[in-house]
PDB file of C-alpha atoms in Angstrom:
ATOM      1  CA  PRO A 180       0.007   0.010   0.087  1.00  0.00           C
ATOM      2  CA  ARG A 181       0.836   3.686  -0.739  1.00  0.00           C
ATOM      3  CA  PRO A 182       2.516   5.557   2.361  1.00  0.00           C
ATOM      4  CA  VAL A 183      -0.281   7.994   3.945  1.00  0.00           C
ATOM      5  CA  THR A 184       1.129  11.790   3.491  1.00  0.00           C
ATOM      6  CA  ALA A 185      -0.065  14.789   5.283  1.00  0.00           C
ATOM      7  CA  ALA A 186      -2.081  15.934   2.169  1.00  0.00           C
ATOM      8  CA  THR A 187      -3.894  12.858   2.031  1.00  0.00           C
ATOM      9  CA  LEU A 188      -4.543  13.320   5.820  1.00  0.00           C
ATOM     10  CA  SER A 189      -5.962  16.424   5.544  1.00  0.00           C
ATOM     11  CA  CYS A 190      -8.025  16.140   2.816  1.00  0.00           C
ATOM     12  CA  ARG A 191      -9.628  13.122   4.581  1.00  0.00           C
ATOM     13  CA  ARG A 192     -10.169  15.335   7.401  1.00  0.00           C
ATOM     14  CA  TYR A 193     -11.592  17.628   5.310  1.00  0.00           C
ATOM     15  CA  VAL A 194     -13.730  15.611   3.994  1.00  0.00           C
ATOM     16  CA  ALA A 195     -15.144  13.977   7.608  1.00  0.00           C
ATOM     17  CA  GLY A 196     -16.099  17.752   8.806  1.00  0.00           C
ATOM     18  CA  GLY A 197     -17.298  18.136  12.069  1.00  0.00           C
ATOM     19  CA  GLN A 198     -17.757  15.885  14.847  1.00  0.00           C
ATOM     20  CA  CYS A 199     -20.027  16.680  17.946  1.00  0.00           C
ATOM     21  CA  LYS A 200     -18.079  16.989  21.121  1.00  0.00           C
ATOM     22  CA  SER A 201     -21.176  16.844  23.870  1.00  0.00           C
ATOM     23  CA  ARG A 202     -21.160  14.329  26.212  1.00  0.00           C
ATOM     24  CA  ALA A 203     -24.758  15.086  27.396  1.00  0.00           C
ATOM     25  CA  LYS A 204     -26.226  11.651  28.677  1.00  0.00           C
ATOM     26  CA  LEU A 205     -29.713  11.080  28.196  1.00  0.00           C
ATOM     27  CA  GLU A 206     -30.608   9.298  31.083  1.00  0.00           C
ATOM     28  CA  GLY A 207     -34.326   8.097  31.325  1.00  0.00           C
ATOM     29  CA  LYS A 208     -34.548  10.037  28.281  1.00  0.00           C
ATOM     30  CA  VAL A 209     -36.266   8.084  25.292  1.00  0.00           C
ATOM     31  CA  VAL A 210     -35.191   8.852  21.784  1.00  0.00           C
ATOM     32  CA  ILE A 211     -37.154   7.404  18.554  1.00  0.00           C
ATOM     33  CA  ILE A 212     -34.692   7.081  15.278  1.00  0.00           C
ATOM     34  CA  THR A 213     -36.451   6.251  12.048  1.00  0.00           C
ATOM     35  CA  GLY A 214     -34.422   3.912   9.775  1.00  0.00           C
ATOM     36  CA  ALA A 215     -31.802   2.995  12.278  1.00  0.00           C
ATOM     37  CA  ASN A 216     -31.112  -0.385  10.391  1.00  0.00           C
ATOM     38  CA  THR A 217     -28.435   0.777   8.648  1.00  0.00           C
ATOM     39  CA  GLY A 218     -26.302   4.029   7.484  1.00  0.00           C
ATOM     40  CA  ILE A 219     -26.119   7.254   9.642  1.00  0.00           C
ATOM     41  CA  GLY A 220     -28.987   6.327  11.428  1.00  0.00           C
ATOM     42  CA  LYS A 221     -27.306   3.115  12.943  1.00  0.00           C
ATOM     43  CA  GLU A 222     -24.839   5.167  13.633  1.00  0.00           C
ATOM     44  CA  THR A 223     -26.690   7.528  15.287  1.00  0.00           C
ATOM     45  CA  ALA A 224     -28.669   5.075  17.249  1.00  0.00           C
ATOM     46  CA  ARG A 225     -24.947   3.557  18.586  1.00  0.00           C
ATOM     47  CA  ASP A 226     -24.343   6.856  19.991  1.00  0.00           C
ATOM     48  CA  LEU A 227     -27.273   7.329  21.186  1.00  0.00           C
ATOM     49  CA  ALA A 228     -27.308   4.198  22.855  1.00  0.00           C
ATOM     50  CA  ARG A 229     -24.282   4.851  25.068  1.00  0.00           C
ATOM     51  CA  ARG A 230     -25.954   7.901  26.347  1.00  0.00           C
ATOM     52  CA  GLY A 231     -30.115   6.770  26.808  1.00  0.00           C
ATOM     53  CA  LYS A 232     -32.932   4.776  25.424  1.00  0.00           C
ATOM     54  CA  VAL A 233     -33.239   4.623  22.125  1.00  0.00           C
ATOM     55  CA  VAL A 234     -36.163   2.909  19.465  1.00  0.00           C
ATOM     56  CA  VAL A 235     -35.269   1.745  16.546  1.00  0.00           C
ATOM     57  CA  ALA A 236     -38.352   2.319  14.052  1.00  0.00           C
ATOM     58  CA  CYS A 237     -37.848   0.104  10.414  1.00  0.00           C
ATOM     59  CA  ARG A 238     -39.641  -1.496   8.267  1.00  0.00           C
ATOM     60  CA  ASP A 239     -37.291  -4.076   8.066  1.00  0.00           C
ATOM     61  CA  ILE A 240     -37.288  -6.280  11.230  1.00  0.00           C
ATOM     62  CA  ALA A 241     -34.702  -8.394  10.554  1.00  0.00           C
ATOM     63  CA  LYS A 242     -32.433  -6.192   9.508  1.00  0.00           C
ATOM     64  CA  ALA A 243     -33.019  -3.169  12.747  1.00  0.00           C
ATOM     65  CA  GLU A 244     -32.985  -6.683  14.816  1.00  0.00           C
ATOM     66  CA  ALA A 245     -29.461  -7.674  13.735  1.00  0.00           C
ATOM     67  CA  ALA A 246     -28.386  -3.806  14.376  1.00  0.00           C
ATOM     68  CA  ALA A 247     -30.054  -3.466  17.742  1.00  0.00           C
ATOM     69  CA  SER A 248     -28.336  -6.363  19.267  1.00  0.00           C
ATOM     70  CA  GLU A 249     -25.523  -5.430  17.458  1.00  0.00           C
ATOM     71  CA  ILE A 250     -25.661  -2.007  19.381  1.00  0.00           C
ATOM     72  CA  ARG A 251     -27.092  -3.897  22.397  1.00  0.00           C
ATOM     73  CA  ALA A 252     -23.778  -6.001  22.926  1.00  0.00           C
ATOM     74  CA  GLU A 253     -21.034  -3.090  21.824  1.00  0.00           C
ATOM     75  CA  THR A 254     -22.444  -0.397  24.340  1.00  0.00           C
ATOM     76  CA  GLY A 255     -23.773  -2.722  27.051  1.00  0.00           C
ATOM     77  CA  ASN A 256     -27.317  -1.185  26.676  1.00  0.00           C
ATOM     78  CA  GLN A 257     -30.102  -3.010  26.359  1.00  0.00           C
ATOM     79  CA  GLN A 258     -32.704  -0.319  26.262  1.00  0.00           C
ATOM     80  CA  VAL A 259     -32.211  -0.719  22.077  1.00  0.00           C
ATOM     81  CA  ILE A 260     -36.160  -1.364  21.507  1.00  0.00           C
ATOM     82  CA  VAL A 261     -36.993  -2.493  18.087  1.00  0.00           C
ATOM     83  CA  LYS A 262     -40.422  -1.672  16.428  1.00  0.00           C
ATOM     84  CA  LYS A 263     -42.037  -1.904  13.009  1.00  0.00           C
ATOM     85  CA  LEU A 264     -42.465   1.360  11.337  1.00  0.00           C
ATOM     86  CA  ASP A 265     -42.996   1.543   7.218  1.00  0.00           C
ATOM     87  CA  LEU A 266     -43.483   5.422   6.271  1.00  0.00           C
ATOM     88  CA  ALA A 267     -44.825   3.722   3.014  1.00  0.00           C
ATOM     89  CA  ASP A 268     -47.813   3.151   5.074  1.00  0.00           C
ATOM     90  CA  THR A 269     -49.800   5.646   6.828  1.00  0.00           C
ATOM     91  CA  LYS A 270     -51.724   2.473   8.083  1.00  0.00           C
ATOM     92  CA  SER A 271     -47.878   1.760   9.595  1.00  0.00           C
ATOM     93  CA  ILE A 272     -47.181   4.825  10.674  1.00  0.00           C
ATOM     94  CA  ARG A 273     -50.467   5.121  12.553  1.00  0.00           C
ATOM     95  CA  GLU A 274     -49.733   1.149  14.281  1.00  0.00           C
ATOM     96  CA  PHE A 275     -46.199   2.137  15.154  1.00  0.00           C
ATOM     97  CA  ALA A 276     -47.368   5.547  17.294  1.00  0.00           C
ATOM     98  CA  GLU A 277     -50.227   4.200  19.200  1.00  0.00           C
ATOM     99  CA  LYS A 278     -48.336   1.215  20.057  1.00  0.00           C
ATOM    100  CA  PHE A 279     -45.309   3.562  20.958  1.00  0.00           C
ATOM    101  CA  LEU A 280     -47.907   5.756  23.266  1.00  0.00           C
ATOM    102  CA  ALA A 281     -49.076   3.006  24.555  1.00  0.00           C
ATOM    103  CA  GLU A 282     -45.754   1.413  26.011  1.00  0.00           C
ATOM    104  CA  GLU A 283     -43.794   5.132  26.484  1.00  0.00           C
ATOM    105  CA  LYS A 284     -44.931   7.104  28.852  1.00  0.00           C
ATOM    106  CA  GLU A 285     -42.219  10.057  27.607  1.00  0.00           C
ATOM    107  CA  LEU A 286     -40.841  10.791  23.929  1.00  0.00           C
ATOM    108  CA  HIS A 287     -37.487  13.570  24.502  1.00  0.00           C
ATOM    109  CA  ILE A 288     -35.755  13.182  21.315  1.00  0.00           C
ATOM    110  CA  LEU A 289     -37.395  12.475  17.542  1.00  0.00           C
ATOM    111  CA  ILE A 290     -34.597  11.663  14.534  1.00  0.00           C
ATOM    112  CA  ASN A 291     -36.558  11.741  11.348  1.00  0.00           C
ATOM    113  CA  ASN A 292     -33.588   9.964   9.524  1.00  0.00           C
ATOM    114  CA  ALA A 293     -35.165   7.461   7.513  1.00  0.00           C
ATOM    115  CA  GLY A 294     -35.374   8.358   3.510  1.00  0.00           C
ATOM    116  CA  VAL A 295     -35.203   6.933  -0.056  1.00  0.00           C
ATOM    117  CA  MET A 296     -33.526   8.247  -2.821  1.00  0.00           C
ATOM    118  CA  LEU A 297     -33.882   8.227  -7.009  1.00  0.00           C
ATOM    119  CA  CYS A 298     -36.359   5.676  -6.694  1.00  0.00           C
ATOM    120  CA  PRO A 299     -38.088   4.673  -9.848  1.00  0.00           C
ATOM    121  CA  TYR A 300     -41.456   6.115 -10.271  1.00  0.00           C
ATOM    122  CA  SER A 301     -43.422   4.355  -7.503  1.00  0.00           C
ATOM    123  CA  LYS A 302     -46.250   5.431  -5.213  1.00  0.00           C
ATOM    124  CA  THR A 303     -46.260   4.498  -0.994  1.00  0.00           C
ATOM    125  CA  ALA A 304     -49.622   2.359  -0.306  1.00  0.00           C
ATOM    126  CA  ASP A 305     -51.584   5.428   0.129  1.00  0.00           C
ATOM    127  CA  GLY A 306     -50.747   6.358  -3.253  1.00  0.00           C
ATOM    128  CA  PHE A 307     -48.155   9.157  -3.121  1.00  0.00           C
ATOM    129  CA  GLU A 308     -45.095   9.858  -4.696  1.00  0.00           C
ATOM    130  CA  MET A 309     -42.846   7.303  -3.272  1.00  0.00           C
ATOM    131  CA  HIS A 310     -39.952  10.461  -2.442  1.00  0.00           C
ATOM    132  CA  LEU A 311     -42.318  12.859  -0.698  1.00  0.00           C
ATOM    133  CA  GLY A 312     -44.400   9.775   0.441  1.00  0.00           C
ATOM    134  CA  VAL A 313     -41.572   8.516   3.112  1.00  0.00           C
ATOM    135  CA  ASN A 314     -38.636  11.462   3.224  1.00  0.00           C
ATOM    136  CA  HIS A 315     -41.965  14.248   4.161  1.00  0.00           C
ATOM    137  CA  LEU A 316     -45.358  13.213   3.886  1.00  0.00           C
ATOM    138  CA  GLY A 317     -44.407   9.849   6.865  1.00  0.00           C
ATOM    139  CA  HIS A 318     -42.225  11.922   8.579  1.00  0.00           C
ATOM    140  CA  PHE A 319     -44.809  14.633   8.553  1.00  0.00           C
ATOM    141  CA  LEU A 320     -47.791  12.493   9.985  1.00  0.00           C
ATOM    142  CA  LEU A 321     -45.480  10.445  12.785  1.00  0.00           C
ATOM    143  CA  THR A 322     -44.366  13.796  14.080  1.00  0.00           C
ATOM    144  CA  PHE A 323     -48.001  14.662  14.700  1.00  0.00           C
ATOM    145  CA  LEU A 324     -49.058  11.516  16.020  1.00  0.00           C
ATOM    146  CA  LEU A 325     -46.464  11.953  18.568  1.00  0.00           C
ATOM    147  CA  LEU A 326     -46.575  15.496  18.865  1.00  0.00           C
ATOM    148  CA  GLU A 327     -48.648  15.571  22.585  1.00  0.00           C
ATOM    149  CA  ARG A 328     -45.709  12.363  23.935  1.00  0.00           C
ATOM    150  CA  LEU A 329     -43.088  14.902  22.551  1.00  0.00           C
ATOM    151  CA  LYS A 330     -44.799  18.028  24.557  1.00  0.00           C
ATOM    152  CA  GLN A 331     -45.040  16.192  27.611  1.00  0.00           C
ATOM    153  CA  SER A 332     -41.850  15.573  27.946  1.00  0.00           C
ATOM    154  CA  ALA A 333     -40.507  18.522  27.213  1.00  0.00           C
ATOM    155  CA  PRO A 334     -37.805  19.931  27.122  1.00  0.00           C
ATOM    156  CA  ALA A 335     -37.735  17.722  23.706  1.00  0.00           C
ATOM    157  CA  ARG A 336     -36.586  18.187  20.511  1.00  0.00           C
ATOM    158  CA  ILE A 337     -37.149  16.551  17.024  1.00  0.00           C
ATOM    159  CA  VAL A 338     -34.328  16.664  14.497  1.00  0.00           C
ATOM    160  CA  ASN A 339     -35.298  16.305  10.491  1.00  0.00           C
ATOM    161  CA  VAL A 340     -32.756  14.902   8.224  1.00  0.00           C
ATOM    162  CA  SER A 341     -32.565  17.017   5.049  1.00  0.00           C
ATOM    163  CA  SER A 342     -29.942  17.445   2.378  1.00  0.00           C
ATOM    164  CA  LEU A 343     -27.955  20.001   0.597  1.00  0.00           C
ATOM    165  CA  ALA A 344     -29.993  18.461  -2.317  1.00  0.00           C
ATOM    166  CA  HIS A 345     -32.731  20.883  -1.208  1.00  0.00           C
ATOM    167  CA  HIS A 346     -31.517  23.605  -2.885  1.00  0.00           C
ATOM    168  CA  GLY A 347     -32.289  21.714  -6.216  1.00  0.00           C
ATOM    169  CA  GLY A 348     -35.811  21.283  -5.038  1.00  0.00           C
ATOM    170  CA  ARG A 349     -39.077  23.203  -5.339  1.00  0.00           C
ATOM    171  CA  ILE A 350     -42.573  22.455  -4.369  1.00  0.00           C
ATOM    172  CA  ARG A 351     -44.592  21.357  -7.348  1.00  0.00           C
ATOM    173  CA  PHE A 352     -48.378  22.330  -6.107  1.00  0.00           C
ATOM    174  CA  HIS A 353     -49.895  21.579  -9.364  1.00  0.00           C
ATOM    175  CA  ASP A 354     -47.843  17.960  -9.481  1.00  0.00           C
ATOM    176  CA  LEU A 355     -46.794  16.787  -6.220  1.00  0.00           C
ATOM    177  CA  HIS A 356     -47.051  13.527  -6.839  1.00  0.00           C
ATOM    178  CA  GLY A 357     -44.815  13.104 -10.706  1.00  0.00           C
ATOM    179  CA  GLU A 358     -47.842  12.310 -12.701  1.00  0.00           C
ATOM    180  CA  LYS A 359     -47.468  14.574 -15.390  1.00  0.00           C
ATOM    181  CA  SER A 360     -43.758  14.383 -15.038  1.00  0.00           C
ATOM    182  CA  TYR A 361     -40.744  12.796 -13.301  1.00  0.00           C
ATOM    183  CA  ASN A 362     -37.145  12.973 -12.705  1.00  0.00           C
ATOM    184  CA  ARG A 363     -36.052  10.747  -9.783  1.00  0.00           C
ATOM    185  CA  GLY A 364     -33.380  12.902  -8.752  1.00  0.00           C
ATOM    186  CA  LEU A 365     -35.389  16.061  -8.804  1.00  0.00           C
ATOM    187  CA  ALA A 366     -38.358  13.842  -6.657  1.00  0.00           C
ATOM    188  CA  TYR A 367     -35.840  13.769  -3.736  1.00  0.00           C
ATOM    189  CA  CYS A 368     -34.449  17.324  -4.279  1.00  0.00           C
ATOM    190  CA  HIS A 369     -38.457  18.388  -3.720  1.00  0.00           C
ATOM    191  CA  SER A 370     -39.040  15.737  -0.570  1.00  0.00           C
ATOM    192  CA  LYS A 371     -35.544  17.373   1.306  1.00  0.00           C
ATOM    193  CA  LEU A 372     -37.005  20.764   0.471  1.00  0.00           C
ATOM    194  CA  ALA A 373     -39.955  19.459   2.027  1.00  0.00           C
ATOM    195  CA  ASN A 374     -37.736  18.589   5.335  1.00  0.00           C
ATOM    196  CA  VAL A 375     -36.278  22.137   5.457  1.00  0.00           C
ATOM    197  CA  LEU A 376     -39.738  23.855   4.843  1.00  0.00           C
ATOM    198  CA  PHE A 377     -41.894  21.355   6.957  1.00  0.00           C
ATOM    199  CA  THR A 378     -39.043  22.194  10.049  1.00  0.00           C
ATOM    200  CA  ARG A 379     -39.222  26.127   9.337  1.00  0.00           C
ATOM    201  CA  GLU A 380     -43.259  25.970  10.003  1.00  0.00           C
ATOM    202  CA  LEU A 381     -43.078  23.101  12.835  1.00  0.00           C
ATOM    203  CA  ALA A 382     -40.892  25.949  14.515  1.00  0.00           C
ATOM    204  CA  ARG A 383     -42.822  28.773  14.065  1.00  0.00           C
ATOM    205  CA  ARG A 384     -45.690  27.024  15.401  1.00  0.00           C
ATOM    206  CA  LEU A 385     -43.836  25.584  18.424  1.00  0.00           C
ATOM    207  CA  GLN A 386     -43.093  28.825  19.530  1.00  0.00           C
ATOM    208  CA  GLY A 387     -45.981  30.194  19.597  1.00  0.00           C
ATOM    209  CA  LYS A 388     -47.334  27.623  21.501  1.00  0.00           C
ATOM    210  CA  SER A 389     -44.774  27.380  23.967  1.00  0.00           C
ATOM    211  CA  GLN A 390     -44.277  29.712  27.111  1.00  0.00           C
ATOM    212  CA  ARG A 391     -40.334  29.221  27.011  1.00  0.00           C
ATOM    213  CA  ARG A 392     -38.886  28.371  23.921  1.00  0.00           C
ATOM    214  CA  ALA A 393     -36.399  26.012  25.072  1.00  0.00           C
ATOM    215  CA  GLU A 394     -38.999  23.559  25.913  1.00  0.00           C
ATOM    216  CA  PHE A 395     -39.455  22.671  22.396  1.00  0.00           C
ATOM    217  CA  THR A 396     -36.922  22.606  19.345  1.00  0.00           C
ATOM    218  CA  ALA A 397     -37.211  21.453  15.625  1.00  0.00           C
ATOM    219  CA  ASN A 398     -34.245  21.802  13.559  1.00  0.00           C
ATOM    220  CA  ALA A 399     -33.125  20.138  10.279  1.00  0.00           C
ATOM    221  CA  LEU A 400     -29.334  18.767   8.849  1.00  0.00           C
ATOM    222  CA  HIS A 401     -27.445  18.064   5.899  1.00  0.00           C
ATOM    223  CA  PRO A 402     -25.405  15.036   7.116  1.00  0.00           C
ATOM    224  CA  GLY A 403     -22.900  15.321   4.211  1.00  0.00           C
ATOM    225  CA  SER A 404     -22.386  12.979   1.047  1.00  0.00           C
ATOM    226  CA  VAL A 405     -22.361   9.916   3.310  1.00  0.00           C
ATOM    227  CA  HIS A 406     -21.185   6.195   1.996  1.00  0.00           C
ATOM    228  CA  SER A 407     -24.248   4.697   2.840  1.00  0.00           C
ATOM    229  CA  GLU A 408     -26.851   2.396   0.421  1.00  0.00           C
ATOM    230  CA  LEU A 409     -29.127   5.617  -0.309  1.00  0.00           C
ATOM    231  CA  VAL A 410     -28.230   5.406  -3.534  1.00  0.00           C
ATOM    232  CA  ARG A 411     -28.702   1.894  -3.675  1.00  0.00           C
ATOM    233  CA  HIS A 412     -31.458   2.619  -6.686  1.00  0.00           C
ATOM    234  CA  SER A 413     -29.010   4.032  -8.909  1.00  0.00           C
ATOM    235  CA  PHE A 414     -26.333   1.340 -10.942  1.00  0.00           C
ATOM    236  CA  VAL A 415     -24.288   5.140 -11.752  1.00  0.00           C
ATOM    237  CA  MET A 416     -24.525   6.382  -8.668  1.00  0.00           C
ATOM    238  CA  THR A 417     -23.429   3.274  -6.708  1.00  0.00           C
ATOM    239  CA  TRP A 418     -20.695   2.670  -8.877  1.00  0.00           C
ATOM    240  CA  LEU A 419     -20.103   6.492  -8.219  1.00  0.00           C
ATOM    241  CA  TRP A 420     -20.228   6.005  -4.463  1.00  0.00           C
ATOM    242  CA  LYS A 421     -17.719   3.186  -5.263  1.00  0.00           C
ATOM    243  CA  VAL A 422     -14.789   4.891  -7.383  1.00  0.00           C
ATOM    244  CA  PHE A 423     -14.715   8.554  -4.995  1.00  0.00           C
ATOM    245  CA  SER A 424     -15.340   6.527  -1.658  1.00  0.00           C
ATOM    246  CA  PHE A 425     -12.307   8.286  -0.513  1.00  0.00           C
ATOM    247  CA  PHE A 426     -14.337  11.449  -0.805  1.00  0.00           C
ATOM    248  CA  LEU A 427     -17.273  10.456   1.049  1.00  0.00           C
ATOM    249  CA  LYS A 428     -17.952  10.959   4.609  1.00  0.00           C
ATOM    250  CA  THR A 429     -18.322   7.281   6.954  1.00  0.00           C
ATOM    251  CA  PRO A 430     -21.834   6.376   8.035  1.00  0.00           C
ATOM    252  CA  TRP A 431     -20.216   7.484  11.382  1.00  0.00           C
ATOM    253  CA  GLU A 432     -18.763  10.652   9.853  1.00  0.00           C
ATOM    254  CA  GLY A 433     -22.542  11.451   8.437  1.00  0.00           C
ATOM    255  CA  ALA A 434     -24.362  11.296  11.933  1.00  0.00           C
ATOM    256  CA  GLN A 435     -22.161  13.580  13.821  1.00  0.00           C
ATOM    257  CA  THR A 436     -24.798  16.474  12.644  1.00  0.00           C
ATOM    258  CA  SER A 437     -27.928  14.483  13.690  1.00  0.00           C
ATOM    259  CA  ILE A 438     -26.123  13.682  16.991  1.00  0.00           C
ATOM    260  CA  TYR A 439     -24.851  17.160  17.661  1.00  0.00           C
ATOM    261  CA  CYS A 440     -28.387  18.479  16.651  1.00  0.00           C
ATOM    262  CA  ALA A 441     -29.790  15.831  18.865  1.00  0.00           C
ATOM    263  CA  VAL A 442     -27.834  16.630  21.849  1.00  0.00           C
ATOM    264  CA  ALA A 443     -25.907  19.458  21.856  1.00  0.00           C
ATOM    265  CA  GLU A 444     -26.580  21.507  25.405  1.00  0.00           C
ATOM    266  CA  GLU A 445     -25.532  24.954  23.191  1.00  0.00           C
ATOM    267  CA  LEU A 446     -28.583  23.911  20.639  1.00  0.00           C
ATOM    268  CA  ASP A 447     -31.279  24.035  24.126  1.00  0.00           C
ATOM    269  CA  SER A 448     -33.143  26.891  22.545  1.00  0.00           C
ATOM    270  CA  VAL A 449     -32.271  26.890  19.228  1.00  0.00           C
ATOM    271  CA  THR A 450     -35.191  25.747  16.635  1.00  0.00           C
ATOM    272  CA  GLY A 451     -35.730  26.510  13.175  1.00  0.00           C
ATOM    273  CA  GLN A 452     -32.456  26.128  12.182  1.00  0.00           C
ATOM    274  CA  TYR A 453     -30.467  24.164   9.166  1.00  0.00           C
ATOM    275  CA  PHE A 454     -27.176  22.472  10.127  1.00  0.00           C
ATOM    276  CA  SER A 455     -24.170  21.053   8.633  1.00  0.00           C
ATOM    277  CA  ASP A 456     -20.929  19.585  10.107  1.00  0.00           C
ATOM    278  CA  CYS A 457     -22.224  20.875  13.616  1.00  0.00           C
ATOM    279  CA  GLN A 458     -22.940  24.457  12.681  1.00  0.00           C
ATOM    280  CA  PRO A 459     -25.441  26.331  11.067  1.00  0.00           C
ATOM    281  CA  ALA A 460     -25.341  25.834   7.537  1.00  0.00           C
ATOM    282  CA  TYR A 461     -26.972  28.364   4.148  1.00  0.00           C
ATOM    283  CA  VAL A 462     -30.423  27.239   3.102  1.00  0.00           C
ATOM    284  CA  SER A 463     -31.905  27.830  -0.283  1.00  0.00           C
ATOM    285  CA  PRO A 464     -34.150  31.262  -1.276  1.00  0.00           C
ATOM    286  CA  ARG A 465     -37.123  28.417  -1.541  1.00  0.00           C
ATOM    287  CA  GLY A 466     -36.147  26.833   1.890  1.00  0.00           C
ATOM    288  CA  ARG A 467     -36.730  30.347   3.236  1.00  0.00           C
ATOM    289  CA  ASP A 468     -40.216  30.686   1.806  1.00  0.00           C
ATOM    290  CA  ASP A 469     -42.473  30.926   4.675  1.00  0.00           C
ATOM    291  CA  GLU A 470     -45.679  31.264   2.301  1.00  0.00           C
ATOM    292  CA  THR A 471     -44.378  27.990   0.122  1.00  0.00           C
ATOM    293  CA  ALA A 472     -43.987  26.332   4.363  1.00  0.00           C
ATOM    294  CA  LYS A 473     -47.555  27.420   5.333  1.00  0.00           C
ATOM    295  CA  LYS A 474     -48.873  26.337   1.644  1.00  0.00           C
ATOM    296  CA  LEU A 475     -46.938  22.666   2.122  1.00  0.00           C
ATOM    297  CA  TRP A 476     -48.151  22.160   5.454  1.00  0.00           C
ATOM    298  CA  SER A 477     -51.961  22.686   4.931  1.00  0.00           C
ATOM    299  CA  VAL A 478     -52.028  20.439   1.612  1.00  0.00           C
ATOM    300  CA  SER A 479     -49.846  17.724   3.805  1.00  0.00           C
ATOM    301  CA  CYS A 480     -52.508  17.808   6.464  1.00  0.00           C
ATOM    302  CA  GLU A 481     -55.329  17.891   3.259  1.00  0.00           C
ATOM    303  CA  LEU A 482     -53.510  14.768   0.998  1.00  0.00           C
ATOM    304  CA  LEU A 483     -53.053  12.910   4.965  1.00  0.00           C
ATOM    305  CA  GLY A 484     -56.431  13.470   6.424  1.00  0.00           C
ATOM    306  CA  ILE A 485     -55.376  15.615   9.571  1.00  0.00           C
ATOM    307  CA  GLN A 486     -55.848  18.684  11.071  1.00  0.00           C
ATOM    308  CA  TRP A 487     -52.794  20.297  12.910  1.00  0.00           C
ATOM    309  CA  ASP A 488     -53.445  23.893  14.013  1.00  0.00           C
TER     310      ASP A 488
END
């Protein structure tokens, strides 16, 4: 093997990005992480399991159990619980929330991490375009169903994993489900923009309701370009990811900003922000459009058949 040069090391350090330095413990606290059986979700669960109780919410129970038992063995924390959650099916989301609320009296951190990327055109069980349905609407409904429990457990945090890809997105209200025209790359970008707008509007609404700003926060983040299974639907991206793996974050590096948003003490009263590499990051003008955020909120409620005022 070639010797590791100083330039190689500094390039690697740059790629790795920011690291969460917080040693905050989560004793007696409960965290839900969606899609925590692989990639950055699994690394987020591994870290938070060293701090408190973690609920791993996944579609594939076998994979989730394998990940959870590995995390239990490594951290010595038996409080890593697996629950079935399919974000592409509102029935599954409601069942998950119902069971969770029956079994857990508190919820302090909700990390909406799961996501799909570059899917060929398909729809969820409820007829939503897959990217919008899983990445935005699924998490929107989940947050709605768990909100009261989060409020009762305050101080509480909601962390939405978005992406730098939100810069390429726009909310196409005339064709939300891509029935008139569909591009899987753009569909992913649109859904990630929806994550940013949802976070912004949620934070605005929560601030209005809460007496103390610190009680309840909602923030979004870009994890970085991570070497993970997220690109599995694209042969070209899978190949590129392999070739350029040196320039991609590992899942552990990619999880750092999620962990930071979940536990960092300095974010106790920070809400409605967007982070990358454990620091505030630039949001696209479309991601700062309050009118679009409000409209997306009401359209999402309509699609899901819920009233969320």
